[in-house]
Amino acid sequence: MLKITDLVKSYGSGAPVLKNLDLTIEGESVVSIIGSSGAGKSTLLRCINRLVEPTSGSIVLNGTELTALRGRQLRAARRKIGMVFQGFNLVDRLTVMENVQSGRLGYISTWAAIMRRYPKEDIRRAYELMERVGIAQYANTRADQLSGGERQRVGVVRALMQDPEILLADEPTASLDPKTSEQIMGLLRDLAGELKLPVLINIHNVTEAKEYTDRIVGMRFGRIIFDDLPSALDEEAMERIYSGSPHADRGGDLREAS
């Protein structure tokens, strides 16, 4: 379970990007975060894995207070937080297998990584996951020879190779065509169920959020102003999230306002 309490993120003396934010994610649910650019969606994800340092508040993953960790303990905790990026973040000159194995860097020695001597169990698991997402045939292909959808599948497998306790996806379909976007969203949804893994997705495409996720969180100006089932995301909710009604920055729940 991921439990975020009273999370604040500020940059300098400006207004906070995240404002006393509370969010809990349990089980194998797929949760999407929607909102206008600047709402704080990406900052929220990056605070969870400590790519961005929270200003204050609590982030607890399965009993571990992530905000209190430093050094070796933080590196160990990050192994359990898989991340799928909008821009794929692959090393183009490396093969698919080599990129996938980078998800195990926190588990093997530096020497083994440099020499690319991956444990047999890691290679077996990589082939298993690549087969599952449909890219096993590209194991020895350089990453720069793949299509966008294939590259994102590599990113998904790399994240899963970490054996994560939660999977974060920051705009995973933004660089893809509509058909491929739907395939990636469907893949993330299916993998969440198969691996019993909670997935938190920052996404601009509201239609995909409604179709492929179990719960939608709407953000506006650093606060959560909607948190409900996709079926509850009506025109009034969309207006508050994207147009900024007078109540949009008060932190209230949509169900209280309706």
Coordinates of C-alpha atoms in Angstrom, one line a residue:
M1 CA 0.0 0.0 0.0
L2 CA 1.1 3.5 -0.8
K3 CA 0.0 6.2 1.6
I4 CA 0.8 9.8 1.1
T5 CA -0.1 12.3 3.8
D6 CA 0.1 16.1 3.9
L7 CA 2.6 16.2 1.0
V8 CA 4.1 19.6 0.1
K9 CA 6.6 20.4 -2.5
S10 CA 7.9 24.0 -3.0
Y11 CA 10.6 25.4 -5.2
G12 CA 12.2 28.5 -3.7
S13 CA 9.8 31.2 -2.5
G14 CA 7.1 30.5 -5.0
A15 CA 3.7 28.9 -4.4
P16 CA 3.9 25.2 -3.6
V17 CA 3.6 22.8 -6.5
L18 CA 2.0 20.3 -4.2
K19 CA -0.3 21.5 -1.4
N20 CA -0.9 19.3 1.6
L21 CA -1.8 16.4 -0.7
D22 CA -3.2 13.1 0.7
L23 CA -3.5 9.9 -1.4
T24 CA -3.8 6.2 -0.7
I25 CA -3.4 3.4 -3.2
E26 CA -4.0 -0.2 -2.3
G27 CA -3.9 -3.6 -3.9
E28 CA -3.5 -4.1 -7.6
S29 CA -5.6 -1.1 -8.7
V30 CA -4.7 1.0 -11.7
V31 CA -5.0 4.7 -10.8
S32 CA -4.7 7.5 -13.3
I33 CA -3.8 11.1 -12.4
I34 CA -5.3 13.8 -14.7
G35 CA -5.1 17.5 -14.8
S36 CA -3.8 20.5 -16.8
S37 CA -0.1 21.0 -17.3
G38 CA 1.3 22.5 -14.1
A39 CA -1.2 20.8 -11.9
G40 CA 1.6 18.9 -10.1
K41 CA 1.1 15.4 -11.6
S42 CA 4.7 14.7 -12.6
T43 CA 6.0 16.3 -9.4
L44 CA 3.8 13.9 -7.4
L45 CA 5.3 10.8 -9.1
R46 CA 8.8 12.1 -8.8
C47 CA 8.3 12.8 -5.1
I48 CA 7.3 9.2 -4.6
N49 CA 10.5 7.8 -6.0
R50 CA 12.5 10.7 -4.6
L51 CA 13.7 12.0 -8.0
V52 CA 12.3 15.2 -6.5
E53 CA 12.7 15.9 -2.8
P54 CA 9.4 16.6 -0.9
T55 CA 9.4 19.8 1.1
S56 CA 7.4 18.1 3.9
G57 CA 4.8 15.4 4.4
S58 CA 4.9 11.6 4.5
I59 CA 5.2 8.9 1.8
V60 CA 4.9 5.4 3.1
L61 CA 5.2 2.3 0.8
N62 CA 4.3 -1.0 2.4
G63 CA 5.4 0.3 5.9
T64 CA 8.6 2.1 4.8
E65 CA 8.7 5.8 5.2
L66 CA 10.4 6.9 2.0
T67 CA 10.9 10.5 2.9
A68 CA 13.2 9.5 5.9
L69 CA 15.6 7.4 3.8
R70 CA 19.1 8.4 2.7
G71 CA 22.0 6.7 1.0
R72 CA 22.0 3.0 0.8
Q73 CA 18.5 2.7 2.3
L74 CA 17.1 5.0 -0.3
R75 CA 18.8 3.1 -3.1
A76 CA 17.3 -0.1 -1.8
A77 CA 13.8 1.4 -1.6
R78 CA 14.0 2.7 -5.1
R79 CA 14.5 -0.9 -6.4
K80 CA 10.9 -1.5 -5.3
I81 CA 9.5 1.5 -7.3
G82 CA 9.4 0.8 -11.0
M83 CA 9.2 3.8 -13.3
V84 CA 8.0 4.1 -16.9
F85 CA 9.0 7.3 -18.6
Q86 CA 7.4 9.4 -21.4
G87 CA 10.7 9.6 -23.3
F88 CA 11.5 5.9 -22.8
N89 CA 14.9 6.6 -21.2
L90 CA 16.6 3.8 -23.1
V91 CA 20.3 3.7 -24.1
D92 CA 20.0 3.6 -27.9
R93 CA 23.3 1.9 -28.6
L94 CA 22.5 -1.0 -26.3
T95 CA 20.4 -4.0 -27.2
V96 CA 16.9 -4.6 -25.8
M97 CA 18.3 -7.3 -23.5
E98 CA 20.9 -4.9 -22.2
N99 CA 18.4 -2.2 -21.6
V100 CA 16.1 -4.6 -19.8
Q101 CA 18.9 -5.8 -17.6
S102 CA 19.5 -2.3 -16.4
G103 CA 16.5 -2.8 -14.2
R104 CA 18.6 -5.2 -12.2
L105 CA 21.5 -2.8 -11.6
G106 CA 20.4 -2.4 -8.0
Y107 CA 20.7 -6.1 -7.4
I108 CA 24.0 -7.1 -9.0
S109 CA 27.6 -6.0 -8.6
T110 CA 29.1 -3.1 -10.5
W111 CA 31.7 -5.5 -12.0
A112 CA 28.9 -7.8 -13.3
A113 CA 27.0 -4.9 -14.8
I114 CA 30.1 -3.5 -16.5
M115 CA 31.0 -6.9 -17.9
R116 CA 27.4 -7.6 -18.8
R117 CA 27.5 -10.9 -16.9
Y118 CA 23.9 -11.2 -15.9
P119 CA 22.7 -14.0 -13.7
K120 CA 21.0 -16.8 -15.5
E121 CA 17.8 -16.3 -13.5
D122 CA 17.7 -12.6 -14.6
I123 CA 18.1 -13.6 -18.2
R124 CA 15.3 -16.2 -17.9
R125 CA 13.0 -13.6 -16.3
A126 CA 13.8 -11.0 -18.9
Y127 CA 12.9 -13.4 -21.7
E128 CA 9.7 -14.3 -19.9
L129 CA 8.6 -10.7 -19.5
M130 CA 9.7 -9.8 -23.1
E131 CA 7.6 -12.7 -24.4
R132 CA 4.7 -11.5 -22.3
V133 CA 4.8 -8.0 -23.9
G134 CA 5.6 -9.1 -27.4
I135 CA 9.2 -8.1 -27.8
A136 CA 11.2 -11.3 -27.2
Q137 CA 12.2 -11.4 -30.9
Y138 CA 14.1 -8.1 -30.4
A139 CA 16.3 -9.2 -27.5
N140 CA 19.5 -8.7 -29.5
T141 CA 18.3 -5.6 -31.5
R142 CA 19.6 -2.2 -30.7
A143 CA 17.0 0.1 -29.0
D144 CA 17.3 2.8 -31.6
Q145 CA 16.0 0.4 -34.2
L146 CA 12.6 0.0 -32.5
S147 CA 9.3 1.8 -33.0
G148 CA 7.9 4.0 -30.2
G149 CA 5.5 1.3 -29.0
E150 CA 8.3 -1.3 -28.9
R151 CA 10.6 1.1 -27.1
Q152 CA 7.9 1.7 -24.4
R153 CA 7.4 -2.0 -24.0
V154 CA 11.2 -2.3 -23.3
G155 CA 10.7 0.5 -20.7
V156 CA 7.9 -1.5 -19.1
V157 CA 9.9 -4.7 -18.9
R158 CA 12.9 -2.8 -17.5
A159 CA 10.7 -1.5 -14.7
L160 CA 9.3 -4.9 -14.0
M161 CA 12.8 -6.4 -13.8
Q162 CA 13.2 -4.4 -10.6
D163 CA 10.6 -6.7 -9.0
P164 CA 8.7 -3.5 -7.9
E165 CA 6.1 -3.1 -5.2
I166 CA 4.5 -0.3 -7.2
L167 CA 4.8 0.9 -10.8
L168 CA 4.8 4.6 -11.7
A169 CA 4.2 5.7 -15.3
D170 CA 4.8 9.3 -16.2
E171 CA 2.9 10.1 -19.5
P172 CA 3.7 6.6 -20.9
T173 CA 1.6 7.1 -24.1
A174 CA 2.3 10.8 -24.8
S175 CA 4.9 10.0 -27.6
L176 CA 2.8 7.3 -29.2
D177 CA 0.1 7.1 -31.9
P178 CA -3.5 6.5 -30.7
K179 CA -3.6 2.8 -31.5
T180 CA -0.2 2.1 -29.8
S181 CA -1.3 4.2 -26.8
E182 CA -4.3 2.0 -26.3
Q183 CA -2.1 -1.1 -26.5
I184 CA 0.3 0.2 -23.9
M185 CA -2.5 1.2 -21.5
G186 CA -4.2 -2.1 -21.9
L187 CA -0.8 -3.8 -21.2
L188 CA -0.3 -1.8 -18.0
R189 CA -3.8 -2.7 -16.9
D190 CA -3.4 -6.4 -17.6
L191 CA 0.1 -6.6 -16.0
A192 CA -1.3 -5.0 -12.8
G193 CA -3.8 -7.8 -12.5
E194 CA -1.4 -10.6 -13.5
L195 CA 1.4 -9.4 -11.1
K196 CA -0.9 -8.0 -8.4
L197 CA 0.9 -4.7 -8.7
P198 CA -0.5 -1.3 -8.0
V199 CA 0.0 1.1 -11.0
L200 CA -0.1 4.9 -10.8
I201 CA -0.3 6.6 -14.2
N202 CA 0.1 10.3 -14.9
I203 CA -1.9 10.8 -18.2
H204 CA -3.3 13.6 -20.3
N205 CA -5.7 11.4 -22.3
V206 CA -8.9 11.4 -20.3
T207 CA -10.6 8.9 -22.6
E208 CA -7.8 6.3 -22.0
A209 CA -7.9 7.1 -18.2
K210 CA -11.6 6.3 -18.1
E211 CA -11.3 3.1 -20.2
Y212 CA -8.2 1.5 -18.8
T213 CA -7.9 2.5 -15.1
D214 CA -9.9 1.6 -12.0
R215 CA -9.8 5.0 -10.4
I216 CA -9.2 8.6 -11.5
V217 CA -7.5 11.3 -9.4
G218 CA -8.0 14.8 -10.7
M219 CA -5.5 17.5 -9.7
R220 CA -5.7 21.3 -10.0
F221 CA -3.0 23.7 -8.7
G222 CA -1.3 21.1 -6.6
R223 CA -4.4 19.7 -4.9
I224 CA -6.6 16.7 -5.5
I225 CA -10.1 17.9 -6.3
F226 CA -11.5 14.6 -7.7
D227 CA -10.9 11.0 -6.6
D228 CA -13.5 8.5 -7.7
L229 CA -14.5 5.8 -10.2
P230 CA -14.1 6.7 -13.9
S231 CA -17.9 6.6 -14.3
A232 CA -18.1 9.5 -11.9
L233 CA -16.0 11.8 -14.1
D234 CA -18.8 13.9 -15.5
E235 CA -18.8 17.3 -17.2
E236 CA -18.9 19.1 -13.9
A237 CA -15.8 17.3 -12.7
M238 CA -14.0 18.0 -15.9
E239 CA -14.9 21.6 -15.7
R240 CA -13.4 21.8 -12.2
I241 CA -10.3 20.0 -13.1
Y242 CA -9.4 21.7 -16.3
S243 CA -11.2 25.1 -16.3
G244 CA -10.7 26.0 -12.7
S245 CA -14.1 26.8 -11.2
P246 CA -14.1 29.1 -8.1
H247 CA -14.0 26.0 -5.9
A248 CA -11.2 24.2 -7.8
D249 CA -8.3 25.3 -5.5
R250 CA -10.0 24.6 -2.1
G251 CA -9.0 21.0 -1.9
G252 CA -12.6 19.8 -1.6
D253 CA -13.8 16.5 -3.0
L254 CA -16.1 16.5 -6.0
R255 CA -18.7 14.5 -4.1
E256 CA -18.9 17.2 -1.4
A257 CA -19.4 19.9 -4.0
S258 CA -22.1 18.1 -6.0

